[in-house]
Coordinates of C-alpha atoms in Angstrom, one line a residue:
Chain A
M1285 CA 74.2 -58.2 -19.1
P1286 CA 76.2 -59.9 -21.9
Q1287 CA 77.2 -57.8 -24.8
P1288 CA 75.4 -58.8 -28.0
V1289 CA 77.7 -60.5 -30.5
R1290 CA 76.4 -58.3 -33.4
D1291 CA 75.8 -54.7 -32.6
P1292 CA 73.9 -52.7 -35.2
S1293 CA 77.1 -51.5 -36.9
T1294 CA 78.2 -55.1 -37.4
E1295 CA 74.8 -55.9 -38.9
L1296 CA 75.2 -53.0 -41.3
M1297 CA 78.7 -54.1 -42.2
L1298 CA 77.5 -57.6 -43.0
R1299 CA 74.9 -56.1 -45.4
V1300 CA 77.8 -53.9 -47.0
R1301 CA 79.8 -57.1 -47.4
D1302 CA 76.9 -58.7 -49.2
G1303 CA 76.7 -55.7 -51.6
D1304 CA 74.0 -53.5 -50.0
A1305 CA 75.0 -50.0 -50.9
D1306 CA 72.3 -48.5 -48.8
A1307 CA 73.9 -50.2 -45.8
F1308 CA 77.2 -48.4 -46.6
A1309 CA 75.4 -45.1 -46.7
D1310 CA 73.7 -45.9 -43.3
L1311 CA 77.1 -46.9 -41.9
V1312 CA 78.7 -43.7 -43.1
V1313 CA 75.9 -41.6 -41.6
A1314 CA 76.1 -43.5 -38.4
W1315 CA 79.8 -43.2 -37.9
Q1316 CA 80.9 -39.9 -39.6
D1317 CA 80.4 -37.7 -36.6
R1318 CA 82.2 -40.1 -34.2
L1319 CA 85.2 -40.4 -36.5
V1320 CA 85.4 -36.6 -37.4
T1321 CA 85.3 -36.0 -33.6
L1322 CA 88.0 -38.5 -33.0
F1323 CA 90.3 -37.2 -35.8
L1324 CA 89.5 -33.5 -35.0
H1325 CA 90.9 -33.8 -31.6
H1326 CA 93.7 -35.9 -32.9
T1327 CA 94.9 -33.5 -35.6
G1328 CA 93.3 -30.3 -34.5
D1329 CA 91.9 -29.5 -37.9
H1330 CA 88.4 -30.1 -39.1
A1331 CA 89.1 -30.4 -42.7
T1332 CA 91.9 -32.9 -42.1
A1333 CA 89.7 -34.8 -39.7
E1334 CA 87.0 -35.1 -42.4
D1335 CA 89.5 -36.3 -45.0
L1336 CA 90.9 -38.9 -42.5
A1337 CA 87.4 -40.0 -41.6
Q1338 CA 86.7 -40.5 -45.4
E1339 CA 89.8 -42.6 -45.7
V1340 CA 88.6 -44.9 -42.9
F1341 CA 85.4 -45.4 -44.7
L1342 CA 87.1 -46.0 -48.0
R1343 CA 89.3 -48.7 -46.3
V1344 CA 86.2 -50.2 -44.8
Y1345 CA 84.6 -50.2 -48.2
R1346 CA 87.7 -51.7 -50.0
A1347 CA 88.0 -54.5 -47.3
R1348 CA 84.2 -55.3 -47.2
A1349 CA 84.6 -58.6 -48.9
T1350 CA 87.1 -59.9 -46.3
Y1351 CA 85.1 -58.7 -43.2
Q1352 CA 84.4 -61.3 -40.7
P1353 CA 82.1 -60.6 -37.8
T1354 CA 84.5 -62.4 -35.3
A1355 CA 85.0 -59.1 -33.5
K1356 CA 83.0 -56.0 -32.9
F1357 CA 82.8 -53.6 -35.9
T1358 CA 83.7 -50.9 -33.5
T1359 CA 87.0 -52.5 -32.7
W1360 CA 87.7 -53.0 -36.4
V1361 CA 86.9 -49.4 -37.3
H1362 CA 89.1 -48.1 -34.4
T1363 CA 91.9 -50.3 -35.7
I1364 CA 91.6 -48.8 -39.2
A1365 CA 91.3 -45.3 -37.7
N1366 CA 94.5 -45.9 -35.7
N1367 CA 96.2 -47.1 -38.8
V1368 CA 95.1 -44.0 -40.8
A1369 CA 96.3 -41.7 -38.0
S1370 CA 99.6 -43.7 -38.0
D1371 CA 99.9 -43.3 -41.8
L1372 CA 99.4 -39.5 -41.4
R1373 CA 102.3 -39.4 -38.8
Q1374 CA 104.6 -41.4 -41.3
R1375 CA 103.7 -39.1 -44.1
A1376 CA 104.5 -36.1 -41.9
Y1377 CA 107.9 -37.7 -41.0
R1378 CA 108.6 -38.3 -44.7
R1379 CA 107.8 -34.7 -45.4
L1380 CA 110.1 -33.6 -42.6
E1381 CA 112.9 -35.8 -44.1
R1382 CA 112.4 -34.2 -47.5
G1383 CA 112.5 -30.8 -45.8
V1384 CA 108.9 -30.0 -46.6
P1385 CA 107.2 -28.3 -43.6
A1386 CA 104.4 -30.5 -42.1
N1387 CA 100.9 -29.2 -41.8
T1388 CA 101.1 -27.2 -38.6
S1389 CA 97.4 -28.0 -37.9
A1390 CA 98.1 -31.7 -37.7
S1391 CA 101.4 -31.3 -35.8
S1392 CA 101.8 -33.3 -32.7
S1393 CA 103.4 -32.4 -29.4
A1394 CA 103.9 -28.9 -30.6
I1395 CA 103.4 -27.3 -27.3
G1396 CA 105.8 -28.1 -24.5
L1397 CA 104.5 -29.0 -21.1
D1398 CA 106.3 -26.2 -19.5
Q1399 CA 104.7 -23.7 -21.8
L1400 CA 101.4 -25.2 -21.1
A1401 CA 101.9 -25.0 -17.3
V1402 CA 103.0 -21.4 -17.7
A1403 CA 100.0 -20.6 -19.9
A1404 CA 97.6 -22.4 -17.5
S1405 CA 99.0 -20.5 -14.5
G1406 CA 97.8 -17.3 -16.3
F1407 CA 94.4 -18.3 -15.2
L1408 CA 95.2 -18.4 -11.6
P1409 CA 95.3 -14.9 -10.1
T1410 CA 92.3 -13.1 -11.2
R1411 CA 89.6 -15.0 -13.0
R1412 CA 87.9 -18.2 -13.6
A1413 CA 88.3 -19.3 -17.3
D1414 CA 85.3 -19.5 -19.3
R1415 CA 84.3 -22.5 -21.4
T1416 CA 86.2 -21.4 -24.5
E1417 CA 89.4 -20.8 -22.6
L1418 CA 89.0 -24.2 -20.9
Q1419 CA 88.5 -25.7 -24.2
A1420 CA 91.6 -24.1 -25.5
M1421 CA 93.7 -25.2 -22.6
V1422 CA 92.4 -28.8 -22.8
R1423 CA 92.9 -28.9 -26.6
D1424 CA 96.5 -27.7 -26.2
A1425 CA 97.1 -30.2 -23.4
V1426 CA 95.8 -33.0 -25.5
A1427 CA 97.9 -31.8 -28.5
G1428 CA 100.9 -31.9 -26.1
L1429 CA 100.5 -35.8 -25.8
N1430 CA 102.4 -37.9 -28.2
E1431 CA 100.4 -39.6 -31.0
R1432 CA 99.8 -42.8 -29.3
Q1433 CA 98.9 -41.4 -25.9
R1434 CA 96.5 -39.0 -27.7
M1435 CA 94.8 -41.8 -29.7
A1436 CA 94.4 -44.0 -26.5
V1437 CA 92.9 -41.1 -24.6
L1438 CA 90.6 -40.1 -27.4
L1439 CA 89.4 -43.7 -27.8
A1440 CA 88.8 -44.0 -24.2
K1441 CA 87.1 -40.8 -23.6
F1442 CA 85.1 -40.3 -26.9
E1443 CA 84.6 -43.8 -27.9
Q1444 CA 84.2 -45.2 -24.4
C1445 CA 86.6 -47.9 -25.1
S1446 CA 87.9 -50.4 -22.6
Y1447 CA 91.5 -51.2 -22.1
E1448 CA 91.0 -54.4 -24.1
E1449 CA 89.4 -52.5 -26.9
I1450 CA 92.1 -49.9 -27.0
A1451 CA 94.7 -52.7 -27.0
A1452 CA 93.0 -54.4 -29.8
A1453 CA 92.7 -51.3 -31.9
M1454 CA 96.3 -50.1 -31.3
G1455 CA 97.9 -53.5 -31.5
L1456 CA 99.2 -53.2 -27.9
T1457 CA 98.8 -55.3 -24.8
V1458 CA 96.5 -54.3 -22.0
P1459 CA 99.4 -53.4 -19.7
A1460 CA 100.9 -51.3 -22.4
V1461 CA 97.6 -49.4 -22.8
K1462 CA 97.4 -48.9 -19.1
S1463 CA 100.9 -47.5 -19.0
L1464 CA 100.2 -45.3 -22.0
L1465 CA 97.1 -43.9 -20.3
F1466 CA 99.0 -43.5 -17.0
R1467 CA 101.6 -41.4 -18.6
A1468 CA 99.2 -39.5 -20.6
R1469 CA 97.1 -38.7 -17.3
D1470 CA 100.3 -37.4 -15.8
Q1471 CA 101.1 -35.1 -18.7
L1472 CA 97.6 -33.9 -18.8
R1473 CA 97.6 -33.2 -15.1
T1474 CA 101.0 -31.3 -15.3
A1475 CA 99.5 -29.2 -18.1
L1476 CA 96.1 -28.5 -16.6
E1477 CA 96.8 -28.6 -12.8
P1478 CA 97.3 -24.8 -12.6
Y1479 CA 94.0 -24.2 -14.2
L1480 CA 92.2 -26.8 -12.1
Q1481 CA 93.6 -25.4 -8.9
G1482 CA 92.6 -21.9 -10.0
D1483 CA 89.2 -23.2 -10.7
R1484 CA 88.8 -24.8 -7.3
S1485 CA 90.1 -21.7 -5.5
Chain B
M1389 CA 92.1 -37.6 -7.6
N1390 CA 91.3 -41.1 -8.3
D1391 CA 94.4 -43.0 -9.5
G1392 CA 92.4 -45.7 -10.8
H1393 CA 94.0 -46.6 -14.1
A1394 CA 93.9 -50.2 -12.9
T1395 CA 90.4 -50.2 -11.7
G1396 CA 87.2 -48.2 -12.0
P1397 CA 84.2 -48.4 -14.4
N1398 CA 83.5 -45.8 -17.0
G1399 CA 79.9 -46.4 -16.6
R1400 CA 79.3 -48.1 -19.8
P1401 CA 77.1 -51.2 -19.6
G1402 CA 78.5 -54.4 -20.4
D1403 CA 82.1 -53.7 -19.5
A1404 CA 81.9 -55.5 -16.3
S1405 CA 80.3 -58.6 -17.8
Q1406 CA 83.0 -58.8 -20.4
G1407 CA 85.7 -58.6 -17.7
S1408 CA 87.2 -55.7 -19.5
V1409 CA 88.8 -52.9 -17.4
P1410 CA 87.6 -49.5 -18.5
A1411 CA 90.1 -46.9 -19.4
S1412 CA 88.3 -43.7 -18.7
D1413 CA 89.0 -43.3 -14.9
L1414 CA 91.3 -40.5 -14.9
G1415 CA 89.4 -38.4 -12.4
E1416 CA 89.3 -34.7 -12.6
I1417 CA 91.6 -34.5 -15.5
W1418 CA 89.3 -36.8 -17.3
S1419 CA 86.4 -34.6 -16.6
A1420 CA 88.2 -31.6 -18.1
L1421 CA 88.2 -33.5 -21.4
D1422 CA 84.5 -33.2 -21.4
S1423 CA 85.0 -29.5 -22.4
L1424 CA 86.1 -30.7 -25.8
P1425 CA 83.4 -30.3 -28.3
R1426 CA 81.8 -33.1 -30.3
A1427 CA 82.3 -32.5 -34.0
S1428 CA 79.8 -32.8 -36.8
A1429 CA 80.6 -33.9 -40.2
S1430 CA 79.8 -31.5 -43.0
I1431 CA 76.5 -32.0 -44.8
D1432 CA 77.9 -33.4 -47.9
M1433 CA 80.5 -35.7 -46.4
A1434 CA 78.4 -38.8 -46.5
A1435 CA 77.5 -38.1 -50.1
T1436 CA 81.2 -37.5 -51.2
T1437 CA 82.4 -40.6 -49.2
I1438 CA 79.9 -42.8 -51.1
D1439 CA 80.9 -41.1 -54.4
M1440 CA 84.6 -41.8 -53.6
A1441 CA 83.8 -45.4 -52.7
A1442 CA 82.0 -45.8 -56.0
V1443 CA 85.0 -44.5 -57.8
T1444 CA 87.4 -46.7 -55.9
T1445 CA 85.2 -49.6 -56.9
A1446 CA 85.3 -48.7 -60.5
R1447 CA 89.1 -48.3 -60.5
S1448 CA 89.9 -51.5 -58.6
A1449 CA 88.0 -53.8 -61.0
P1450 CA 90.6 -53.7 -63.9
R1451 CA 93.6 -54.2 -61.6
A1452 CA 91.9 -57.3 -60.1
T1453 CA 91.4 -58.7 -63.5
L1454 CA 95.0 -58.3 -64.4
R1455 CA 96.2 -59.9 -61.2
M1456 CA 93.9 -62.8 -62.0
G1457 CA 95.5 -63.3 -65.3
R1458 CA 99.0 -64.0 -63.9
G1459 CA 100.5 -67.4 -63.2
Q1460 CA 97.5 -69.4 -64.5
P1461 CA 98.1 -72.8 -66.1
T1462 CA 98.8 -72.8 -69.7
S1463 CA 96.6 -75.6 -70.6
W1464 CA 93.2 -74.2 -71.8
R1465 CA 91.4 -76.8 -69.6
G1466 CA 93.3 -75.4 -66.6
W1467 CA 92.4 -71.8 -67.2
L1468 CA 89.1 -71.9 -69.0
L1469 CA 87.1 -72.7 -65.9
P1470 CA 88.7 -70.2 -63.6
A1471 CA 88.4 -67.6 -66.5
V1472 CA 84.8 -68.2 -67.0
A1473 CA 84.2 -67.9 -63.3
V1474 CA 86.2 -64.7 -63.1
A1475 CA 84.4 -63.3 -66.1
G1476 CA 81.0 -64.3 -64.7
S1477 CA 82.0 -62.6 -61.3
L1478 CA 83.1 -59.5 -63.0
I1479 CA 79.9 -59.2 -65.1
A1480 CA 77.8 -59.9 -62.0
G1481 CA 79.8 -57.4 -60.0
I1482 CA 79.4 -54.7 -62.6
V1483 CA 75.7 -55.5 -62.9
V1484 CA 75.3 -55.4 -59.1
G1485 CA 77.5 -52.4 -58.7
R1486 CA 75.6 -50.4 -61.3
V1487 CA 72.4 -51.2 -59.4
T1488 CA 73.6 -50.6 -56.0
V1489 CA 76.5 -48.1 -56.1
P1490 CA 76.0 -44.4 -56.9
D1491 CA 77.0 -43.7 -60.5
P1492 CA 80.1 -41.6 -60.6
D1493 CA 79.1 -40.1 -63.9
L1494 CA 75.9 -38.8 -62.2
R1495 CA 78.0 -37.2 -59.5
I1496 CA 80.1 -35.4 -62.3
L1497 CA 77.0 -34.4 -64.1
E1498 CA 75.6 -32.9 -60.9
S1499 CA 78.8 -31.0 -60.4
M1500 CA 79.1 -30.1 -64.1
P1501 CA 79.5 -26.3 -63.7
L1502 CA 82.4 -26.9 -61.1
V1503 CA 84.0 -29.4 -63.5
R1504 CA 83.6 -27.2 -66.6
H1505 CA 85.2 -24.3 -64.9
L1506 CA 87.6 -26.3 -62.7
P1507 CA 90.9 -24.5 -63.8
L1508 CA 89.3 -21.1 -63.4
L1509 CA 88.0 -22.0 -59.9
Q1510 CA 91.2 -23.5 -58.8
E1511 CA 93.0 -20.4 -60.0
A1512 CA 90.7 -18.2 -58.0
G1513 CA 91.7 -20.4 -55.0
S1514 CA 89.3 -19.3 -52.2
V1515 CA 86.9 -16.6 -51.2
K1516 CA 89.2 -15.5 -48.4
F1517 CA 92.0 -14.9 -50.9
L1518 CA 89.7 -13.0 -53.3
Q1519 CA 88.6 -10.9 -50.4
S1520 CA 92.2 -10.2 -49.4
L1521 CA 93.0 -9.3 -53.0
S1522 CA 90.0 -7.0 -53.2
A1523 CA 91.0 -5.2 -50.2
R1524 CA 94.6 -4.7 -51.6
R1525 CA 95.4 -1.4 -52.9
N1526 CA 98.0 0.1 -55.3
Q1527 CA 97.6 -2.5 -58.0
Q1528 CA 100.3 -2.1 -60.6
P1529 CA 99.3 -2.1 -64.3
L1530 CA 99.6 -5.4 -66.0
R1531 CA 102.3 -5.7 -68.6
M1532 CA 100.8 -7.7 -71.4
P1533 CA 99.6 -6.7 -75.0
P1534 CA 96.2 -4.9 -74.8
E1535 CA 94.7 -7.5 -77.2
M1536 CA 95.7 -10.3 -74.9
L1537 CA 94.5 -8.4 -72.0
R1538 CA 91.2 -8.1 -73.7
D1539 CA 91.0 -11.7 -74.7
E1540 CA 91.9 -13.0 -71.3
G1541 CA 89.2 -10.7 -69.8
R1542 CA 86.6 -11.8 -72.2
E1543 CA 87.4 -15.4 -71.5
F1544 CA 87.0 -14.8 -67.8
D1545 CA 83.8 -12.9 -68.2
A1546 CA 82.3 -15.7 -70.3
A1547 CA 83.2 -18.3 -67.7
V1548 CA 81.6 -16.1 -64.9
A1549 CA 78.5 -15.6 -67.0
D1550 CA 78.2 -19.4 -67.7
L1551 CA 78.5 -20.0 -63.9
E1552 CA 75.8 -17.4 -63.3
A1553 CA 73.6 -19.0 -65.8
D1554 CA 74.0 -22.5 -64.4
H1555 CA 75.0 -22.5 -60.7
A1556 CA 73.1 -25.7 -59.6
W1557 CA 75.5 -28.3 -58.1
G1558 CA 75.2 -30.8 -55.4
T1559 CA 71.8 -32.3 -55.7
V1560 CA 70.4 -31.4 -59.1
A1561 CA 67.0 -32.2 -60.6
R1562 CA 66.8 -35.0 -63.2
P1563 CA 65.8 -32.8 -66.1
L1564 CA 68.9 -30.6 -65.6
I1565 CA 71.1 -33.8 -65.4
D1566 CA 69.6 -34.9 -68.7
E1567 CA 70.2 -31.5 -70.2
R1568 CA 73.8 -31.5 -69.2
R1569 CA 74.3 -35.0 -70.5
A1570 CA 72.8 -34.0 -73.8
T1571 CA 75.1 -30.9 -73.9
I1572 CA 78.1 -33.1 -73.4
A1573 CA 77.0 -35.4 -76.1
T1574 CA 76.9 -32.6 -78.6
M1575 CA 80.3 -31.2 -77.6
A1576 CA 83.2 -31.1 -80.1
G1577 CA 86.0 -33.6 -79.5
D1578 CA 88.4 -31.1 -78.1
E1579 CA 85.8 -29.6 -75.7
R1580 CA 84.7 -33.1 -74.5
D1581 CA 88.3 -34.1 -74.0
S1582 CA 88.8 -31.1 -71.8
I1583 CA 85.7 -31.8 -69.9
E1584 CA 86.9 -35.5 -69.3
R1585 CA 90.3 -34.3 -68.1
S1586 CA 88.6 -31.9 -65.7
A1587 CA 86.2 -34.6 -64.5
A1588 CA 89.1 -36.9 -63.8
A1589 CA 90.8 -34.1 -61.9
F1590 CA 87.7 -33.3 -60.0
Q1591 CA 87.3 -36.9 -58.9
E1592 CA 90.8 -36.8 -57.4
L1593 CA 89.9 -33.8 -55.1
T1594 CA 89.1 -34.4 -51.5
A1595 CA 85.7 -33.5 -50.1
T1596 CA 87.1 -30.3 -48.5
E1597 CA 88.6 -29.2 -51.9
R1598 CA 85.3 -29.8 -53.6
R1599 CA 83.4 -27.8 -51.0
N1600 CA 85.9 -25.0 -51.4
L1601 CA 85.4 -25.0 -55.1
A1602 CA 81.8 -24.9 -54.6
T1603 CA 82.1 -21.9 -52.4
V1604 CA 84.2 -20.0 -54.8
A1605 CA 81.9 -20.9 -57.7
S1606 CA 78.8 -19.7 -55.6
A1607 CA 80.6 -16.3 -55.0
L1608 CA 81.5 -15.8 -58.6
A1609 CA 78.1 -16.7 -59.7
D1610 CA 76.5 -14.2 -57.4
P1611 CA 76.1 -10.8 -59.3
K1612 CA 75.9 -9.0 -56.0
R1613 CA 79.5 -9.8 -55.2
D1614 CA 81.0 -7.7 -57.7
E1615 CA 84.1 -7.0 -55.7
L1616 CA 85.0 -10.7 -55.6
R1617 CA 84.4 -11.0 -59.3
A1618 CA 86.7 -8.0 -60.0
A1619 CA 89.3 -9.5 -57.7
A1620 CA 89.1 -12.9 -59.4
R1621 CA 89.3 -11.2 -62.8
L1622 CA 92.3 -9.2 -61.8
W1623 CA 94.0 -12.4 -60.5
H1624 CA 93.2 -14.2 -63.7
L1625 CA 94.9 -11.4 -65.6
I1626 CA 97.8 -11.4 -63.4
I1627 CA 98.3 -15.1 -63.9
A1628 CA 97.9 -14.8 -67.6
A1629 CA 100.7 -12.1 -67.4
S1630 CA 103.0 -14.3 -65.5
D1631 CA 105.7 -16.5 -67.1
P1632 CA 103.9 -19.6 -68.3
P1633 CA 106.2 -22.0 -66.3
D1634 CA 105.5 -20.2 -63.0
R1635 CA 101.6 -20.2 -63.4
K1636 CA 101.0 -23.7 -62.0
N1637 CA 103.1 -23.1 -59.0
I1638 CA 101.5 -19.7 -58.3
V1639 CA 98.0 -21.2 -58.5
Q1640 CA 99.0 -23.9 -56.1
L1641 CA 100.1 -21.4 -53.4
D1642 CA 97.9 -20.9 -50.4
P1643 CA 96.1 -17.4 -49.9
E1644 CA 98.8 -16.0 -47.7
S1645 CA 101.6 -17.1 -50.0
R1646 CA 99.8 -15.7 -53.0
L1647 CA 99.5 -12.2 -51.3
E1648 CA 103.3 -12.4 -50.3
W1649 CA 104.1 -13.2 -53.9
L1650 CA 102.0 -10.3 -55.1
E1651 CA 103.8 -8.1 -52.6
R1652 CA 107.2 -9.2 -53.6
R1653 CA 106.3 -8.8 -57.3
S1654 CA 105.1 -5.2 -56.6
R1655 CA 108.2 -4.3 -54.7
F1656 CA 110.4 -5.7 -57.5
R1657 CA 108.4 -3.8 -60.1
E1658 CA 108.7 -0.6 -58.1
W1659 CA 112.4 -1.1 -57.8
M1660 CA 112.6 -1.8 -61.5
G1661 CA 110.7 1.5 -62.1
E1662 CA 113.1 3.4 -59.9
R1663 CA 116.0 1.9 -61.6
R1664 CA 114.8 2.9 -65.0
G1665 CA 114.2 6.5 -63.7
L1666 CA 117.7 7.0 -62.6
P1667 CA 120.2 8.7 -64.9
P1668 CA 122.2 6.1 -66.9
G1669 CA 125.5 5.0 -65.3
I1670 CA 124.3 5.5 -61.8
E1671 CA 125.3 2.3 -60.1
G1672 CA 125.5 1.1 -56.5
G1673 CA 123.1 1.2 -53.7
S1674 CA 121.7 -1.7 -52.0
L1675 CA 119.6 -4.0 -54.2
P1676 CA 116.2 -4.9 -53.0
P1677 CA 115.6 -8.6 -52.5
R1678 CA 115.2 -10.5 -55.6
V1679 CA 111.6 -11.6 -56.6
P1680 CA 111.4 -15.1 -55.4
G1681 CA 109.6 -17.5 -57.7
P1682 CA 106.5 -19.2 -56.2
G1683 CA 108.4 -22.3 -55.5
G1684 CA 110.8 -20.5 -53.4
I1685 CA 113.4 -20.2 -56.2
P1686 CA 115.1 -16.8 -55.9
G1687 CA 115.0 -14.4 -58.7
D1688 CA 113.4 -15.2 -62.0
G1689 CA 114.9 -18.6 -62.2
R1690 CA 117.7 -17.6 -64.6
P1691 CA 121.1 -18.7 -63.4
R1692 CA 123.4 -15.9 -62.2
W1693 CA 127.0 -15.8 -62.5
Q1694 CA 128.6 -15.7 -59.0
G1695 CA 132.1 -14.7 -60.2
P1696 CA 135.1 -16.9 -60.1
R1697 CA 135.4 -16.8 -56.3
G1698 CA 131.8 -15.9 -55.4
E1699 CA 130.7 -12.4 -55.1
G1700 CA 131.5 -11.0 -51.7
G1701 CA 134.2 -13.5 -51.1
P1702 CA 137.6 -12.8 -49.4
Q1703 CA 139.0 -11.3 -52.5
G1704 CA 136.2 -9.0 -53.2
P1705 CA 133.7 -9.1 -56.0
R1706 CA 136.3 -8.9 -58.8
G1707 CA 138.8 -11.1 -57.3
D1708 CA 141.4 -8.5 -57.0
G1709 CA 140.9 -7.6 -53.4
R1710 CA 139.0 -4.5 -54.2
S1711 CA 135.5 -3.9 -53.1
R1712 CA 132.7 -2.3 -55.1
G1713 CA 133.3 1.5 -55.3
E1714 CA 136.8 1.3 -54.5
P1715 CA 139.0 2.9 -57.2
G1716 CA 140.8 0.6 -59.4
P1717 CA 144.3 1.0 -60.9
R1718 CA 142.8 3.3 -63.6
G1719 CA 140.4 5.1 -61.3
E1720 CA 137.3 3.2 -62.6
G1721 CA 135.9 2.6 -59.2
M1722 CA 132.4 3.7 -58.2
R1723 CA 131.8 7.4 -58.5
P1724 CA 129.8 9.5 -56.1
E1725 CA 126.3 10.0 -57.1
G1726 CA 125.9 12.7 -59.7
S1727 CA 129.5 12.4 -60.9
P1728 CA 129.9 12.0 -64.7
R1729 CA 130.4 8.8 -66.4
S1730 CA 134.0 8.1 -67.4
D1731 CA 133.1 6.2 -70.4
R1732 CA 130.8 8.8 -72.0
V1733 CA 131.3 9.1 -75.7
G1734 CA 131.4 12.6 -77.1
P1735 CA 132.5 15.9 -75.8
R1736 CA 132.3 16.6 -72.1
P1737 CA 129.5 19.0 -71.2
V1738 CA 130.6 22.4 -70.8
E1739 CA 129.4 22.7 -67.2
Q1740 CA 131.7 19.8 -66.1
P1741 CA 135.0 20.8 -64.8
P1742 CA 137.8 19.1 -66.8
E1743 CA 139.2 17.2 -64.0
P1744 CA 139.6 13.5 -63.4
A1745 CA 136.9 11.6 -61.8
H1746 CA 139.0 10.4 -59.0
E1747 CA 142.2 11.8 -57.5
E1748 CA 143.8 8.3 -57.5
G1749 CA 145.1 7.0 -60.7
P1750 CA 145.1 8.5 -64.2
A1751 CA 142.2 10.5 -65.3
V1752 CA 139.7 8.4 -67.3
A1753 CA 137.7 11.3 -68.5
G1754 CA 140.7 12.7 -70.5
E1755 CA 140.6 9.5 -72.7
N1756 CA 138.0 11.0 -74.8

């Protein structure tokens, strides 16, 4: 079935472009949970996730006059979200250069894969991890990915994006996205395999 | 495990028809990601986002006007038509904006108790900090004049009473908004300037910071939470008793750092008390760590002379190769604890044997 050219969010955005404040409110309500989820798993901190989601909405609002419905609104928002996440990373680098400690909750790749594997193996001998432990393991494993891998995985998993949509949002080619996700999968497997083996046994 | 990063649908309708290749086929590992929870935005996030968008609109308008003014033709015929068009657009934009975009002033009025007591609430920091401070024991007496202590305490009590009397923020009924607007209209110039400064600062805050302020304000406005009020009052007095240049830095610390700062301050004061309790002239012993300032600056910020070669350098603290406590050429090195001072003026106490302080070098005590 062909994808409709204008999804509901695109329709809302067109109304925002035309000065309809209620449409902007509807857009925020429709998208806030999705963006907060995306940024929560990207940064690991709920408050930071809300701030970043707000930044996305503000950029959408500031750029409303130039919005053209040539692409899906979803892709446009994902592009902005990727830019906001990228800006966060650059700010963290600048802080490091100035010797200011970065926010640990938003740190990336803080946990080495070896550590993760060792931690995961702790689940092997005796017990099956409950959901909370699984969440913690997966969260740490995702945090162990680099920024771009993590964003690609989150867009694919939580936003159900195709390779093409991820490529458009992140400014990459489709082969580059495939490669990115392939490496991400390998890293996730390295980190989580001990747990998954234990779970199967 | 399916190694299908090149193929494999994610089950989303429409992908195949678009010819796009789904990205979510990562097999078992992918399924594990399902355990990650979906997050929900806080209840006031949408409201604060719309509010911030409204503020953004209000701020961007003057800049746009300035940019429009640059590089225009000098002939009035050249710029008159664009200027009229720009002015017309601006007026239309303002009119439409006022009609459609939430009024930032209204948001400020809704949050007026938070705005009015913004410095106090920022000073209090967070409920978590107040709880930690409340649980902390062995508070040391505050060193400030009693009348100043009383005035600062009264000021704090008045602010808390004000919060208790008007603790409606968020979505506020229209009559209360009108009442607040009328109150501001009757304020004296200084007071209104202060409110305007606080309102500007309040608008700069993120949604998270505003929520935190509201939580602190709710706690302080609740008469049942005496322990938090007492902790906030104590902290207010501690801040008032601190050096004015340090206050801003102290307030900006996170709860853990604030408690660490208090701990260092207590240790320093204890050490100072011990030092004062010792008989005069007793020197030596290891110094406790200096009280670091809130910005990580060691000591009280005053420069300290490090000696010509640096204290503890290869030549010793005095640059003559002797270390602290080692007798000098005149026997003026450090004495054992309890030994008499060599430079004491007046007759030697009877119970002190008339012998030199040190065996090496000439006796100093005999100089009197």
